[in-house]
Amino acid sequence: MTVDIVFIVEPASEDGRDRRWAHVYLSMAKAKADVAYWAAKAGHATLHWEDNTWSQAATSDSGELLYTIVHTAVRQDSDPPP
């Protein structure tokens, strides 16, 4: 199986910097489902999604950024240098 695109979920942090971890998914649907699960566990019943071309931002009702999903192309070992 060759993977062409992955979806990286990054949590937001209070100081505006990444928390140094991310989860990688093979589908946007699974990434969004897990973000909704984590947000609900943290007490956020409703998520608002903002489409930013190369990313999806999940915010709370108050406008707080909770998670960002970034999609990116996967470079295969056999691909020539860019």
GROMACS .gro file of C-alpha atoms in nm:
model
   82
    1MET     CA    1   0.000   0.000   0.000
    2THR     CA    2   0.132   0.343  -0.092
    3VAL     CA    3   0.022   0.640   0.115
    4ASP     CA    4   0.012   0.971  -0.071
    5ILE     CA    5  -0.135   1.204   0.193
    6VAL     CA    6  -0.139   1.196   0.574
    7PHE     CA    7  -0.337   1.404   0.820
    8ILE     CA    8  -0.147   1.528   1.126
    9VAL     CA    9  -0.346   1.629   1.436
   10GLU     CA   10  -0.171   1.883   1.657
   11PRO     CA   11  -0.313   2.005   1.988
   12ALA     CA   12  -0.315   2.374   2.069
   13SER     CA   13  -0.139   2.490   2.382
   14GLU     CA   14  -0.197   2.780   2.617
   15ASP     CA   15   0.134   2.946   2.530
   16GLY     CA   16   0.066   2.924   2.154
   17ARG     CA   17   0.333   2.662   2.088
   18ASP     CA   18   0.284   2.297   1.999
   19ARG     CA   19   0.290   2.046   2.280
   20ARG     CA   20   0.553   1.847   2.091
   21TRP     CA   21   0.330   1.559   1.992
   22ALA     CA   22   0.101   1.480   1.707
   23HIS     CA   23  -0.103   1.189   1.576
   24VAL     CA   24  -0.094   1.087   1.211
   25TYR     CA   25  -0.400   0.954   1.027
   26LEU     CA   26  -0.466   0.819   0.681
   27SER     CA   27  -0.808   0.986   0.652
   28MET     CA   28  -0.951   1.324   0.744
   29ALA     CA   29  -1.269   1.155   0.868
   30LYS     CA   30  -1.082   0.949   1.130
   31ALA     CA   31  -0.873   1.251   1.235
   32LYS     CA   32  -1.186   1.463   1.285
   33ALA     CA   33  -1.363   1.183   1.474
   34ASP     CA   34  -1.074   1.150   1.718
   35VAL     CA   35  -1.050   1.528   1.763
   36ALA     CA   36  -1.422   1.533   1.846
   37TYR     CA   37  -1.369   1.250   2.097
   38TRP     CA   38  -1.075   1.424   2.271
   39ALA     CA   39  -1.257   1.757   2.275
   40ALA     CA   40  -1.566   1.596   2.430
   41LYS     CA   41  -1.349   1.430   2.698
   42ALA     CA   42  -1.212   1.776   2.780
   43GLY     CA   43  -1.566   1.913   2.818
   44HIS     CA   44  -1.615   2.075   2.477
   45ALA     CA   45  -1.954   1.954   2.353
   46THR     CA   46  -1.948   2.152   2.028
   47LEU     CA   47  -1.661   2.198   1.782
   48HIS     CA   48  -1.642   2.457   1.508
   49TRP     CA   49  -1.431   2.372   1.205
   50GLU     CA   50  -1.244   2.633   1.001
   51ASP     CA   51  -1.105   2.526   0.663
   52ASN     CA   52  -0.769   2.695   0.595
   53THR     CA   53  -0.667   2.534   0.262
   54TRP     CA   54  -0.386   2.317   0.406
   55SER     CA   55  -0.539   2.269   0.749
   56GLN     CA   56  -0.860   2.237   0.949
   57ALA     CA   57  -0.883   2.419   1.282
   58ALA     CA   58  -1.113   2.293   1.557
   59THR     CA   59  -1.228   2.564   1.797
   60SER     CA   60  -1.456   2.567   2.099
   61ASP     CA   61  -1.776   2.770   2.138
   62SER     CA   62  -1.568   3.048   2.296
   63GLY     CA   63  -1.334   3.058   1.993
   64GLU     CA   64  -1.043   2.884   2.167
   65LEU     CA   65  -0.825   2.687   1.927
   66LEU     CA   66  -0.826   2.324   2.041
   67TYR     CA   67  -0.667   2.123   1.759
   68THR     CA   68  -0.531   2.170   1.410
   69ILE     CA   69  -0.537   1.902   1.142
   70VAL     CA   70  -0.271   1.955   0.876
   71HIS     CA   71  -0.264   1.745   0.561
   72THR     CA   72   0.059   1.691   0.377
   73ALA     CA   73   0.195   1.483   0.093
   74VAL     CA   74   0.410   1.182   0.172
   75ARG     CA   75   0.745   1.156  -0.003
   76GLN     CA   76   0.834   0.799  -0.092
   77ASP     CA   77   1.191   0.670  -0.064
   78SER     CA   78   1.197   0.623  -0.441
   79ASP     CA   79   1.087   0.983  -0.516
   80PRO     CA   80   1.354   1.205  -0.674
   81PRO     CA   81   1.471   1.507  -0.471
   82PRO     CA   82   1.238   1.808  -0.503
   0.00000   0.00000   0.00000
